mmCIF file of C-alpha atoms in Angstrom:
data_model
loop_
_atom_site.group_PDB
_atom_site.id
_atom_site.type_symbol
_atom_site.label_atom_id
_atom_site.label_comp_id
_atom_site.label_asym_id
_atom_site.label_seq_id
_atom_site.Cartn_x
_atom_site.Cartn_y
_atom_site.Cartn_z
ATOM 1 C CA MET A 1082 -28.134 30.637 1.586
ATOM 2 C CA THR A 1083 -27.659 27.417 -0.017
ATOM 3 C CA ALA A 1084 -26.180 24.292 1.695
ATOM 4 C CA GLU A 1085 -24.033 24.411 -0.997
ATOM 5 C CA THR A 1086 -22.685 27.615 0.275
ATOM 6 C CA SER A 1087 -23.402 27.322 3.361
ATOM 7 C CA PRO A 1088 -20.449 27.784 6.187
ATOM 8 C CA ARG A 1089 -22.220 25.204 7.702
ATOM 9 C CA ILE A 1090 -24.322 21.960 6.917
ATOM 10 C CA SER A 1091 -27.840 21.640 9.463
ATOM 11 C CA TRP A 1092 -28.148 17.967 10.166
ATOM 12 C CA PRO A 1093 -31.931 16.984 10.384
ATOM 13 C CA GLU A 1094 -32.807 15.703 14.052
ATOM 14 C CA GLU A 1095 -33.505 12.264 12.678
ATOM 15 C CA GLY A 1096 -30.281 12.149 12.673
ATOM 16 C CA VAL A 1097 -27.546 9.234 10.429
ATOM 17 C CA ARG A 1098 -31.368 8.061 9.185
ATOM 18 C CA ARG A 1099 -31.098 11.349 6.881
ATOM 19 C CA ILE A 1100 -28.294 12.735 5.592
ATOM 20 C CA PRO A 1101 -28.324 15.972 3.986
ATOM 21 C CA TYR A 1102 -27.669 16.226 0.010
ATOM 22 C CA GLY A 1103 -25.778 19.392 0.943
ATOM 23 C CA VAL A 1104 -22.379 17.431 2.119
ATOM 24 C CA TYR A 1105 -22.143 15.966 -1.093
ATOM 25 C CA SER A 1106 -21.441 19.594 -2.796
ATOM 26 C CA SER A 1107 -20.354 21.768 -1.036
ATOM 27 C CA PRO A 1108 -17.316 22.971 -1.065
ATOM 28 C CA ASP A 1109 -17.284 24.059 2.699
ATOM 29 C CA ILE A 1110 -17.003 21.049 3.588
ATOM 30 C CA ALA A 1111 -14.884 18.960 1.468
ATOM 31 C CA ALA A 1112 -12.382 21.758 2.798
ATOM 32 C CA ARG A 1113 -13.192 20.487 6.581
ATOM 33 C CA GLU A 1114 -12.357 16.912 5.501
ATOM 34 C CA GLU A 1115 -9.138 17.343 4.729
ATOM 35 C CA SER A 1116 -8.188 18.201 8.306
ATOM 36 C CA ALA A 1117 -10.643 16.877 10.435
ATOM 37 C CA ILE A 1118 -10.320 13.028 8.654
ATOM 38 C CA PHE A 1119 -8.239 12.622 6.482
ATOM 39 C CA ARG A 1120 -5.807 14.925 8.502
ATOM 40 C CA GLY A 1121 -7.016 13.558 11.475
ATOM 41 C CA PRO A 1122 -7.309 10.562 13.932
ATOM 42 C CA ILE A 1123 -7.997 8.077 11.185
ATOM 43 C CA TRP A 1124 -5.703 4.500 9.664
ATOM 44 C CA HIS A 1125 -6.007 5.182 5.775
ATOM 45 C CA PHE A 1126 -5.270 2.205 3.418
ATOM 46 C CA LEU A 1127 -1.508 2.806 1.651
ATOM 47 C CA GLY A 1128 -0.647 -0.377 -0.548
ATOM 48 C CA LEU A 1129 -0.298 -3.807 -0.155
ATOM 49 C CA GLU A 1130 3.285 -5.114 0.633
ATOM 50 C CA ALA A 1131 3.686 -7.287 -1.931
ATOM 51 C CA GLN A 1132 4.474 -4.148 -3.914
ATOM 52 C CA ILE A 1133 7.397 -3.182 -2.435
ATOM 53 C CA PRO A 1134 9.097 -6.661 -2.139
ATOM 54 C CA ASP A 1135 13.006 -4.965 -2.395
ATOM 55 C CA THR A 1136 14.988 -2.212 -0.939
ATOM 56 C CA GLY A 1137 13.736 1.133 -2.833
ATOM 57 C CA MET A 1138 10.348 -0.044 -3.934
ATOM 58 C CA TYR A 1139 8.320 3.041 -3.992
ATOM 59 C CA VAL A 1140 4.473 3.145 -4.947
ATOM 60 C CA LEU A 1141 2.670 6.428 -4.719
ATOM 61 C CA ALA A 1142 -0.777 6.448 -2.187
ATOM 62 C CA GLN A 1143 -2.969 9.740 -2.485
ATOM 63 C CA VAL A 1144 -4.611 10.538 2.057
ATOM 64 C CA GLY A 1145 -6.825 12.571 0.639
ATOM 65 C CA GLU A 1146 -5.348 16.046 -1.233
ATOM 66 C CA THR A 1147 -1.829 14.625 -0.342
ATOM 67 C CA SER A 1148 0.171 12.434 -1.758
ATOM 68 C CA VAL A 1149 2.276 9.756 -0.037
ATOM 69 C CA ILE A 1150 5.246 7.522 -0.782
ATOM 70 C CA VAL A 1151 5.505 4.166 0.968
ATOM 71 C CA VAL A 1152 9.019 2.721 0.705
ATOM 72 C CA ARG A 1153 11.078 -0.740 0.958
ATOM 73 C CA GLN A 1154 14.093 -0.079 3.759
ATOM 74 C CA ALA A 1155 17.165 -1.503 3.557
ATOM 75 C CA ASP A 1156 16.017 -4.166 6.880
ATOM 76 C CA GLY A 1157 12.362 -4.820 5.832
ATOM 77 C CA GLY A 1158 10.709 -1.857 7.515
ATOM 78 C CA ILE A 1159 8.381 0.131 5.265
ATOM 79 C CA GLU A 1160 7.593 3.964 5.728
ATOM 80 C CA ALA A 1161 5.525 6.649 3.988
ATOM 81 C CA LEU A 1162 6.918 10.080 3.623
ATOM 82 C CA VAL A 1163 4.488 12.635 2.818
ATOM 83 C CA ASN A 1164 5.579 13.313 -1.299
ATOM 84 C CA ARG A 1165 7.040 16.977 -0.567
ATOM 85 C CA CYS A 1166 10.576 18.360 0.030
ATOM 86 C CA SER A 1167 11.157 19.540 2.964
ATOM 87 C CA HIS A 1168 12.746 23.129 0.430
ATOM 88 C CA LYS A 1169 9.544 24.661 -1.175
ATOM 89 C CA GLY A 1170 7.050 22.178 -1.549
ATOM 90 C CA THR A 1171 8.178 19.867 -4.694
ATOM 91 C CA PRO A 1172 7.021 17.065 -5.894
ATOM 92 C CA LEU A 1173 9.828 14.019 -5.240
ATOM 93 C CA ALA A 1174 8.270 11.404 -7.182
ATOM 94 C CA TYR A 1175 6.020 11.245 -10.002
ATOM 95 C CA LEU A 1176 5.576 7.544 -11.348
ATOM 96 C CA PRO A 1177 2.936 5.815 -9.658
ATOM 97 C CA ARG A 1178 5.510 2.819 -8.513
ATOM 98 C CA GLY A 1179 9.341 3.087 -8.749
ATOM 99 C CA LYS A 1180 12.794 1.756 -6.983
ATOM 100 C CA THR A 1181 15.252 4.079 -6.359
ATOM 101 C CA SER A 1182 18.241 4.709 -3.788
ATOM 102 C CA ARG A 1183 17.011 7.962 -2.645
ATOM 103 C CA PHE A 1184 14.605 10.592 -3.059
ATOM 104 C CA LEU A 1185 16.012 13.745 -5.511
ATOM 105 C CA CYS A 1186 13.880 16.942 -5.632
ATOM 106 C CA ILE A 1187 14.436 17.852 -9.332
ATOM 107 C CA TYR A 1188 13.807 21.817 -8.566
ATOM 108 C CA HIS A 1189 16.585 23.141 -6.152
ATOM 109 C CA ASN A 1190 18.287 18.896 -5.641
ATOM 110 C CA TRP A 1191 17.694 18.864 -1.953
ATOM 111 C CA CYS A 1192 18.322 14.926 -1.614
ATOM 112 C CA PHE A 1193 16.590 12.568 1.103
ATOM 113 C CA ALA A 1194 16.911 8.695 2.245
ATOM 114 C CA LEU A 1195 14.644 6.381 1.998
ATOM 115 C CA ASN A 1196 13.658 6.956 5.479
ATOM 116 C CA GLY A 1197 13.044 10.645 4.863
ATOM 117 C CA LYS A 1198 15.883 11.446 6.507
ATOM 118 C CA MET A 1199 17.528 14.912 5.195
ATOM 119 C CA LEU A 1200 21.214 13.929 3.252
ATOM 120 C CA SER A 1201 22.198 17.378 1.309
ATOM 121 C CA ALA A 1202 21.350 20.408 -0.452
ATOM 122 C CA ALA A 1203 23.005 21.356 -3.515
ATOM 123 C CA PHE A 1204 25.540 24.753 -2.549
ATOM 124 C CA GLU A 1205 25.363 23.813 0.761
ATOM 125 C CA ARG A 1206 28.422 25.817 1.564
ATOM 126 C CA GLY A 1207 27.854 27.783 -1.060
ATOM 127 C CA VAL A 1208 30.250 28.784 -3.511
ATOM 128 C CA ALA A 1209 33.929 29.585 -3.663
ATOM 129 C CA GLY A 1210 32.535 30.663 0.280
ATOM 130 C CA LYS A 1211 30.524 32.397 -0.207
ATOM 131 C CA GLY A 1212 26.434 32.083 0.159
ATOM 132 C CA GLY A 1213 25.477 28.696 1.588
ATOM 133 C CA MET A 1214 22.566 27.614 3.542
ATOM 134 C CA ALA A 1215 22.011 30.051 6.607
ATOM 135 C CA SER A 1216 24.284 28.633 9.680
ATOM 136 C CA THR A 1217 21.081 28.589 12.029
ATOM 137 C CA PHE A 1218 19.545 25.285 9.111
ATOM 138 C CA LYS A 1219 20.121 22.285 10.622
ATOM 139 C CA LYS A 1220 19.995 19.257 7.599
ATOM 140 C CA GLU A 1221 18.342 16.982 11.247
ATOM 141 C CA GLU A 1222 15.496 19.440 10.966
ATOM 142 C CA ASN A 1223 14.415 19.079 7.780
ATOM 143 C CA GLY A 1224 13.230 15.972 6.793
ATOM 144 C CA LEU A 1225 10.583 14.795 5.115
ATOM 145 C CA GLN A 1226 7.562 13.894 7.090
ATOM 146 C CA LYS A 1227 6.625 11.130 8.322
ATOM 147 C CA MET A 1228 2.988 8.840 8.459
ATOM 148 C CA ARG A 1229 3.294 6.549 11.815
ATOM 149 C CA VAL A 1230 2.731 3.022 9.745
ATOM 150 C CA HIS A 1231 0.664 -0.496 10.839
ATOM 151 C CA ARG A 1232 1.640 -3.638 8.695
ATOM 152 C CA LEU A 1233 -1.140 -6.415 8.627
ATOM 153 C CA SER A 1234 -1.583 -9.354 6.861
ATOM 154 C CA GLY A 1235 0.368 -7.241 4.140
ATOM 155 C CA LEU A 1236 -1.777 -4.595 4.243
ATOM 156 C CA ILE A 1237 0.003 -1.585 5.015
ATOM 157 C CA PHE A 1238 -1.721 1.567 7.061
ATOM 158 C CA GLY A 1239 -0.983 5.218 7.664
ATOM 159 C CA THR A 1240 -2.288 7.958 9.569
ATOM 160 C CA PHE A 1241 -1.320 11.220 10.274
ATOM 161 C CA SER A 1242 -2.660 11.330 13.946
ATOM 162 C CA ASP A 1243 -0.594 11.224 17.604
ATOM 163 C CA GLN A 1244 -4.116 10.981 18.398
ATOM 164 C CA THR A 1245 -5.460 7.370 16.469
ATOM 165 C CA PRO A 1246 -5.905 4.681 18.796
ATOM 166 C CA PRO A 1247 -3.796 1.252 17.514
ATOM 167 C CA PHE A 1248 -4.844 -0.289 15.035
ATOM 168 C CA GLU A 1249 -6.639 -3.434 16.684
ATOM 169 C CA GLU A 1250 -8.710 -0.933 18.783
ATOM 170 C CA TYR A 1251 -9.049 1.291 15.564
ATOM 171 C CA VAL A 1252 -11.062 -1.119 13.382
ATOM 172 C CA GLY A 1253 -12.192 -4.568 16.024
ATOM 173 C CA ALA A 1254 -11.819 -7.654 16.340
ATOM 174 C CA ASP A 1255 -14.103 -9.574 13.972
ATOM 175 C CA LEU A 1256 -12.429 -6.941 11.151
ATOM 176 C CA ILE A 1257 -9.359 -7.878 12.206
ATOM 177 C CA ALA A 1258 -9.454 -11.632 12.275
ATOM 178 C CA ASN A 1259 -11.634 -11.026 8.455
ATOM 179 C CA ILE A 1260 -8.351 -9.529 7.468
ATOM 180 C CA LYS A 1261 -6.609 -12.277 8.363
ATOM 181 C CA ARG A 1262 -8.201 -14.621 6.856
ATOM 182 C CA VAL A 1263 -8.588 -13.177 3.318
ATOM 183 C CA CYS A 1264 -5.090 -12.353 3.547
ATOM 184 C CA GLY A 1265 -3.461 -14.447 5.250
ATOM 185 C CA ARG A 1266 -1.237 -16.564 2.164
ATOM 186 C CA LYS A 1267 1.471 -14.940 0.723
ATOM 187 C CA LEU A 1268 -0.094 -12.511 -2.093
ATOM 188 C CA ARG A 1269 0.446 -11.816 -5.323
ATOM 189 C CA VAL A 1270 -0.298 -8.991 -7.302
ATOM 190 C CA LEU A 1271 -2.052 -9.507 -10.768
ATOM 191 C CA GLY A 1272 -2.791 -6.661 -11.465
ATOM 192 C CA GLN A 1273 -3.703 -2.516 -10.658
ATOM 193 C CA TYR A 1274 -7.093 -0.559 -12.662
ATOM 194 C CA SER A 1275 -8.787 2.611 -11.681
ATOM 195 C CA GLN A 1276 -11.733 4.806 -12.631
ATOM 196 C CA LYS A 1277 -12.860 8.063 -11.952
ATOM 197 C CA LEU A 1278 -16.375 8.954 -10.646
ATOM 198 C CA PRO A 1279 -18.765 11.392 -11.749
ATOM 199 C CA SER A 1280 -19.952 11.960 -8.044
ATOM 200 C CA ASN A 1281 -18.654 12.814 -4.517
ATOM 201 C CA TRP A 1282 -16.296 9.817 -2.954
ATOM 202 C CA LYS A 1283 -19.057 9.620 -0.106
ATOM 203 C CA LEU A 1284 -21.652 8.311 -2.192
ATOM 204 C CA TYR A 1285 -19.322 5.402 -3.551
ATOM 205 C CA ILE A 1286 -18.434 4.570 -0.064
ATOM 206 C CA GLU A 1287 -22.343 4.014 0.455
ATOM 207 C CA ASN A 1288 -22.334 2.489 -2.459
ATOM 208 C CA VAL A 1289 -20.237 -0.043 -0.765
ATOM 209 C CA LYS A 1290 -21.832 -0.096 2.659
ATOM 210 C CA ASP A 1291 -25.524 -0.884 0.829
ATOM 211 C CA PRO A 1292 -26.109 -4.654 0.850
ATOM 212 C CA TYR A 1293 -29.899 -3.135 -0.340
ATOM 213 C CA HIS A 1294 -28.618 -2.900 -3.486
ATOM 214 C CA ALA A 1295 -26.664 -5.727 -4.311
ATOM 215 C CA SER A 1296 -29.107 -7.710 -6.558
ATOM 216 C CA ILE A 1297 -31.112 -5.036 -7.482
ATOM 217 C CA LEU A 1298 -29.192 -2.721 -9.193
ATOM 218 C CA HIS A 1299 -26.687 -5.725 -10.239
ATOM 219 C CA ALA A 1300 -29.167 -7.275 -12.015
ATOM 220 C CA PHE A 1301 -26.493 -9.926 -13.392
ATOM 221 C CA ASN A 1302 -25.850 -11.286 -9.977
ATOM 222 C CA GLY A 1303 -29.629 -12.264 -8.692
ATOM 223 C CA VAL A 1304 -29.780 -14.228 -13.050
ATOM 224 C CA MET A 1305 -26.718 -15.465 -11.728
ATOM 225 C CA LYS A 1306 -27.297 -16.572 -8.249
ATOM 226 C CA GLN A 1307 -23.978 -15.092 -7.262
ATOM 227 C CA ASP A 1308 -25.000 -12.569 -4.231
ATOM 228 C CA ARG A 1309 -28.564 -12.365 -3.765
ATOM 229 C CA LEU A 1310 -30.705 -11.442 0.086
ATOM 230 C CA THR A 1311 -31.890 -14.584 0.688
ATOM 231 C CA MET A 1312 -29.160 -16.123 0.250
ATOM 232 C CA GLU A 1313 -27.290 -16.736 4.304
ATOM 233 C CA GLY A 1314 -25.128 -14.224 5.382
ATOM 234 C CA GLY A 1315 -25.453 -11.088 7.433
ATOM 235 C CA ILE A 1316 -23.356 -8.242 8.239
ATOM 236 C CA VAL A 1317 -21.264 -7.685 10.214
ATOM 237 C CA MET A 1318 -20.497 -4.125 12.248
ATOM 238 C CA GLY A 1319 -17.111 -2.780 14.055
ATOM 239 C CA SER A 1320 -15.478 -0.599 16.794
ATOM 240 C CA ARG A 1321 -17.789 1.659 16.945
ATOM 241 C CA GLY A 1322 -20.115 0.287 13.938
ATOM 242 C CA TRP A 1323 -18.064 2.498 11.846
ATOM 243 C CA SER A 1324 -16.012 0.005 9.256
ATOM 244 C CA HIS A 1325 -18.548 -3.144 8.881
ATOM 245 C CA ILE A 1326 -18.199 -6.779 6.697
ATOM 246 C CA SER A 1327 -20.674 -7.503 4.351
ATOM 247 C CA TYR A 1328 -20.936 -11.781 3.398
ATOM 248 C CA SER A 1329 -22.873 -14.010 2.050
ATOM 249 C CA LYS A 1330 -22.622 -17.809 1.098
ATOM 250 C CA MET A 1331 -23.704 -19.047 -2.498
ATOM 251 C CA SER A 1332 -24.933 -22.193 -1.742
ATOM 252 C CA THR A 1333 -27.306 -21.774 0.443
ATOM 253 C CA ASP A 1334 -30.037 -20.131 -2.035
ATOM 254 C CA GLN A 1335 -33.413 -21.352 -2.011
ATOM 255 C CA GLY A 1336 -34.142 -17.435 -3.237
ATOM 256 C CA ASP A 1337 -35.511 -18.510 -7.306
ATOM 257 C CA ALA A 1338 -39.213 -17.800 -6.460
ATOM 258 C CA VAL A 1339 -38.211 -14.090 -4.703
ATOM 259 C CA TYR A 1340 -35.567 -13.357 -7.578
ATOM 260 C CA LYS A 1341 -38.395 -14.429 -10.512
ATOM 261 C CA ASP A 1342 -40.570 -11.349 -9.285
ATOM 262 C CA LYS A 1343 -41.154 -8.958 -12.603
ATOM 263 C CA THR A 1344 -40.832 -6.134 -10.847
ATOM 264 C CA LEU A 1345 -36.978 -7.148 -9.946
ATOM 265 C CA ARG A 1346 -34.270 -5.578 -12.480
ATOM 266 C CA SER A 1347 -33.338 -8.825 -11.347
ATOM 267 C CA GLY A 1348 -35.850 -10.911 -12.660
ATOM 268 C CA GLU A 1349 -35.276 -9.913 -16.430
ATOM 269 C CA LEU A 1350 -33.424 -13.323 -17.410
ATOM 270 C CA THR A 1351 -33.161 -11.791 -21.137
ATOM 271 C CA ALA A 1352 -31.294 -9.085 -20.066
ATOM 272 C CA TYR A 1353 -28.297 -11.019 -20.020
ATOM 273 C CA GLY A 1354 -29.677 -13.863 -23.197
ATOM 274 C CA HIS A 1355 -29.865 -16.456 -20.788
ATOM 275 C CA GLY A 1356 -26.681 -16.969 -19.968
ATOM 276 C CA LEU A 1357 -22.421 -17.130 -20.680
ATOM 277 C CA ARG A 1358 -21.170 -18.117 -22.846
ATOM 278 C CA ASP A 1359 -17.876 -18.856 -21.500
ATOM 279 C CA THR A 1360 -19.660 -20.933 -17.908
ATOM 280 C CA SER A 1361 -16.154 -20.309 -16.596
ATOM 281 C CA MET A 1362 -16.155 -16.595 -15.923
ATOM 282 C CA THR A 1363 -18.995 -18.219 -12.956
ATOM 283 C CA ASP A 1364 -16.905 -21.497 -11.903
ATOM 284 C CA ILE A 1365 -15.567 -20.451 -8.208
ATOM 285 C CA TRP A 1366 -14.043 -23.087 -5.123
ATOM 286 C CA ASP A 1367 -13.799 -22.307 -1.434
ATOM 287 C CA ASP A 1368 -10.759 -20.518 -1.202
ATOM 288 C CA PHE A 1369 -11.088 -20.233 2.547
ATOM 289 C CA GLY A 1370 -13.007 -23.383 3.660
ATOM 290 C CA ASP A 1371 -16.187 -21.642 5.262
ATOM 291 C CA GLY A 1372 -18.022 -21.566 2.138
ATOM 292 C CA VAL A 1373 -18.538 -17.951 2.219
ATOM 293 C CA SER A 1374 -18.635 -16.586 -1.297
ATOM 294 C CA MET A 1375 -19.174 -12.970 -0.080
ATOM 295 C CA THR A 1376 -17.210 -10.587 1.912
ATOM 296 C CA ILE A 1377 -17.152 -6.826 1.610
ATOM 297 C CA GLN A 1378 -14.910 -4.995 4.574
ATOM 298 C CA THR A 1379 -15.360 -1.357 4.521
ATOM 299 C CA ILE A 1380 -13.041 0.538 7.102
ATOM 300 C CA PHE A 1381 -13.695 3.457 7.719
ATOM 301 C CA PRO A 1382 -12.759 6.302 5.725
ATOM 302 C CA ASN A 1383 -12.594 5.499 2.339
ATOM 303 C CA PHE A 1384 -10.875 1.882 2.154
ATOM 304 C CA VAL A 1385 -12.641 -1.802 0.698
ATOM 305 C CA LEU A 1386 -11.707 -5.308 1.222
ATOM 306 C CA GLN A 1387 -13.456 -7.259 -0.888
ATOM 307 C CA GLN A 1388 -13.525 -11.259 -1.668
ATOM 308 C CA LEU A 1389 -16.146 -11.368 -4.400
ATOM 309 C CA ARG A 1390 -15.889 -15.012 -5.181
ATOM 310 C CA ASN A 1391 -12.753 -15.867 -6.473
ATOM 311 C CA CYS A 1392 -11.716 -11.460 -7.546
ATOM 312 C CA LEU A 1393 -9.598 -10.732 -4.114
ATOM 313 C CA ALA A 1394 -9.164 -7.097 -4.087
ATOM 314 C CA VAL A 1395 -8.326 -3.856 -1.996
ATOM 315 C CA ARG A 1396 -10.376 -0.534 -3.028
ATOM 316 C CA THR A 1397 -9.406 3.121 -2.260
ATOM 317 C CA ILE A 1398 -11.816 5.870 -3.009
ATOM 318 C CA VAL A 1399 -10.682 9.649 -3.493
ATOM 319 C CA PRO A 1400 -11.821 12.775 -3.069
ATOM 320 C CA LYS A 1401 -11.235 14.688 -6.518
ATOM 321 C CA GLY A 1402 -13.177 17.702 -5.520
ATOM 322 C CA THR A 1403 -16.765 17.700 -4.711
ATOM 323 C CA HIS A 1404 -18.244 15.769 -7.782
ATOM 324 C CA GLU A 1405 -15.657 13.632 -8.828
ATOM 325 C CA SER A 1406 -13.346 11.425 -7.171
ATOM 326 C CA GLU A 1407 -11.436 8.140 -8.685
ATOM 327 C CA LEU A 1408 -11.838 4.547 -7.620
ATOM 328 C CA ARG A 1409 -8.295 2.592 -7.084
ATOM 329 C CA TRP A 1410 -8.165 -0.954 -7.454
ATOM 330 C CA THR A 1411 -5.814 -3.733 -7.024
ATOM 331 C CA ALA A 1412 -6.481 -7.491 -7.577
ATOM 332 C CA PHE A 1413 -4.245 -10.264 -5.872
ATOM 333 C CA GLY A 1414 -4.306 -13.703 -6.062
ATOM 334 C CA PHE A 1415 -1.409 -15.788 -3.330
ATOM 335 C CA GLU A 1416 1.874 -16.347 -4.571
ATOM 336 C CA ASP A 1417 0.074 -20.620 -4.681
ATOM 337 C CA ASP A 1418 -2.196 -20.336 -6.841
ATOM 338 C CA ASP A 1419 -1.786 -22.939 -9.789
ATOM 339 C CA GLU A 1420 -2.478 -21.793 -13.520
ATOM 340 C CA ARG A 1421 -6.536 -22.316 -12.960
ATOM 341 C CA LYS A 1422 -6.796 -20.775 -9.923
ATOM 342 C CA LEU A 1423 -4.507 -17.922 -11.439
ATOM 343 C CA ASN A 1424 -6.526 -17.642 -14.368
ATOM 344 C CA GLY A 1425 -10.497 -17.729 -12.658
ATOM 345 C CA ARG A 1426 -9.119 -14.640 -11.057
ATOM 346 C CA LEU A 1427 -8.248 -12.485 -13.621
ATOM 347 C CA LYS A 1428 -11.932 -13.289 -15.563
ATOM 348 C CA GLN A 1429 -13.528 -12.781 -11.935
ATOM 349 C CA ALA A 1430 -11.701 -9.755 -11.705
ATOM 350 C CA ASN A 1431 -12.860 -8.459 -15.763
ATOM 351 C CA MET A 1432 -16.044 -9.451 -15.237
ATOM 352 C CA MET A 1433 -16.072 -7.421 -11.980
ATOM 353 C CA GLY A 1434 -13.836 -3.998 -12.513
ATOM 354 C CA PRO A 1435 -15.011 -0.680 -14.757
ATOM 355 C CA ALA A 1436 -15.347 -2.871 -17.553
ATOM 356 C CA GLY A 1437 -17.542 -5.832 -16.227
ATOM 357 C CA LEU A 1438 -21.162 -5.841 -13.956
ATOM 358 C CA ILE A 1439 -20.352 -4.474 -11.032
ATOM 359 C CA ALA A 1440 -17.794 -1.837 -10.937
ATOM 360 C CA MET A 1441 -18.885 0.051 -14.294
ATOM 361 C CA GLU A 1442 -23.238 -0.092 -12.750
ATOM 362 C CA ASP A 1443 -21.914 1.627 -8.707
ATOM 363 C CA GLY A 1444 -20.822 4.648 -10.801
ATOM 364 C CA MET A 1445 -22.678 5.606 -13.052
ATOM 365 C CA ILE A 1446 -25.714 5.180 -10.213
ATOM 366 C CA GLY A 1447 -23.202 7.321 -8.036
ATOM 367 C CA GLY A 1448 -23.296 9.608 -10.654
ATOM 368 C CA LEU A 1449 -26.847 9.970 -11.248
ATOM 369 C CA VAL A 1450 -27.474 10.378 -7.742
ATOM 370 C CA GLN A 1451 -25.292 13.069 -7.797
ATOM 371 C CA ARG A 1452 -27.170 14.713 -10.313
ATOM 372 C CA GLY A 1453 -30.658 14.231 -8.465
ATOM 373 C CA ILE A 1454 -30.006 16.358 -5.768
ATOM 374 C CA ALA A 1455 -28.581 18.854 -7.479
ATOM 375 C CA GLY A 1456 -31.710 21.309 -7.618
ATOM 376 C CA ASP A 1457 -32.023 20.602 -4.111
ATOM 377 C CA LEU A 1458 -29.543 20.677 -1.558
ATOM 378 C CA ASP A 1459 -32.083 21.667 1.536
ATOM 379 C CA LYS A 1460 -33.291 18.115 1.005
ATOM 380 C CA ALA A 1461 -32.188 14.583 2.601
ATOM 381 C CA ALA A 1462 -31.733 11.424 2.067
ATOM 382 C CA VAL A 1463 -33.986 8.483 3.971
ATOM 383 C CA ILE A 1464 -31.850 5.576 5.466
ATOM 384 C CA GLU A 1465 -34.769 3.053 7.395
ATOM 385 C CA MET A 1466 -33.655 0.469 5.239
ATOM 386 C CA GLY A 1467 -32.877 -1.855 8.821
ATOM 387 C CA GLY A 1468 -34.598 0.457 11.318
ATOM 388 C CA HIS A 1469 -33.144 3.513 13.082
ATOM 389 C CA GLY A 1470 -30.383 2.970 14.722
ATOM 390 C CA ILE A 1471 -26.821 0.692 13.599
ATOM 391 C CA GLU A 1472 -26.564 -2.737 15.649
ATOM 392 C CA PRO A 1473 -26.590 -5.325 12.752
ATOM 393 C CA ILE A 1474 -30.175 -7.717 12.386
ATOM 394 C CA PRO A 1475 -28.993 -11.022 12.858
ATOM 395 C CA GLY A 1476 -28.129 -13.253 9.872
ATOM 396 C CA SER A 1477 -30.017 -10.563 7.480
ATOM 397 C CA ARG A 1478 -28.436 -7.939 5.255
ATOM 398 C CA VAL A 1479 -32.166 -6.544 4.329
ATOM 399 C CA SER A 1480 -30.962 -3.015 6.369
ATOM 400 C CA GLU A 1481 -28.699 -0.070 6.127
ATOM 401 C CA GLY A 1482 -26.948 0.006 9.646
ATOM 402 C CA SER A 1483 -23.548 0.151 8.423
ATOM 403 C CA VAL A 1484 -24.693 3.095 5.824
ATOM 404 C CA ARG A 1485 -25.481 4.810 9.363
ATOM 405 C CA GLY A 1486 -22.538 3.367 10.866
ATOM 406 C CA PHE A 1487 -20.763 5.642 8.567
ATOM 407 C CA TRP A 1488 -22.265 8.546 9.208
ATOM 408 C CA THR A 1489 -22.087 8.286 12.582
ATOM 409 C CA GLY A 1490 -17.943 8.027 12.433
ATOM 410 C CA TYR A 1491 -18.059 10.800 9.310
ATOM 411 C CA ARG A 1492 -20.533 13.134 12.176
ATOM 412 C CA ALA A 1493 -18.537 12.703 15.044
ATOM 413 C CA LEU A 1494 -15.219 13.659 13.489
ATOM 414 C CA MET A 1495 -16.320 17.012 11.468
ATOM 415 C CA GLY A 1496 -18.552 17.866 14.416
ATOM 416 C CA LEU A 1497 -22.065 17.738 12.638
#
């Protein structure tokens, strides 16, 4: 029996320094993730407050297989409602964003308030005194299912579980501080885009948590001195090691001798025509006054907050079965950005996005891995860069400790 059809994955005795290939393609594993992770004691990113500034404005979020309506209330609060009529299960909202005064089901016209309370049902009392809902039916018992909501610096998170710890405890103080650092001013949404990836969602999360590849796969980073492992930087682990931050400072790089090594793809300067014709693509400024030019922050299981030079964005990776996923981006700046900064952020976002030099390569490599492991699902990946544990190495990013941290959380929740 192969790992793909087996009811249970057998994890290698080496622990999180070995990742069984079967976890990326087993339908059984995908089904268990839905209850153990996406419906489990986890905080999930739902959207930005800047996307829904006014009463009745909403955006749709995706938590595993569940569509969620994130909607602004009249009192300024925010509710996260499962996008499913409590009658027959029909979705209530179809557009990715919009504005409404109530949610009306197209199937039987059951109507719900912005806070999920049921208001009415068509022919609730029947017609001419005949028919209608049973006397046992109570509207107050048939509102929309809600998530618990937490808001921080303009970011909105939600959880289905009453057992999920408080957000600050779940994430950890260092990661909370970075959210406040990157999102500490009033945010302005610059645009949204998405890309379909030919790989399991966990392969993308591994990639984001892996600084080892950043200046190798992304040769542009090394050639243009955007992000190199020879820069001052490090890895900060969140609560329990499940989440992380990787950071670097461009101005500290002394790595020319290392990155001119012809065995590295990033040593092939000719691959980029000896430079960019439009050098404004790489013009940057210090947004936060600390010299840190790159931070990649993850929050378990599938959220990313990025500061890539001045390209600021949030990302979520949404599972689409076992062999596909969707990467959703929302790029943002600040309300007080002048025209130069606004245009600079847009240029950098295009350079980093799926038609640029970062997201395109990350999407491609996950597909190659998915293809490469298909014939040997009883084998396992070797994750030993930086040791065996999840503890960061002070002042170094040459480690897969944060990848092992993800799998530590994953195994704990999945019982593997």
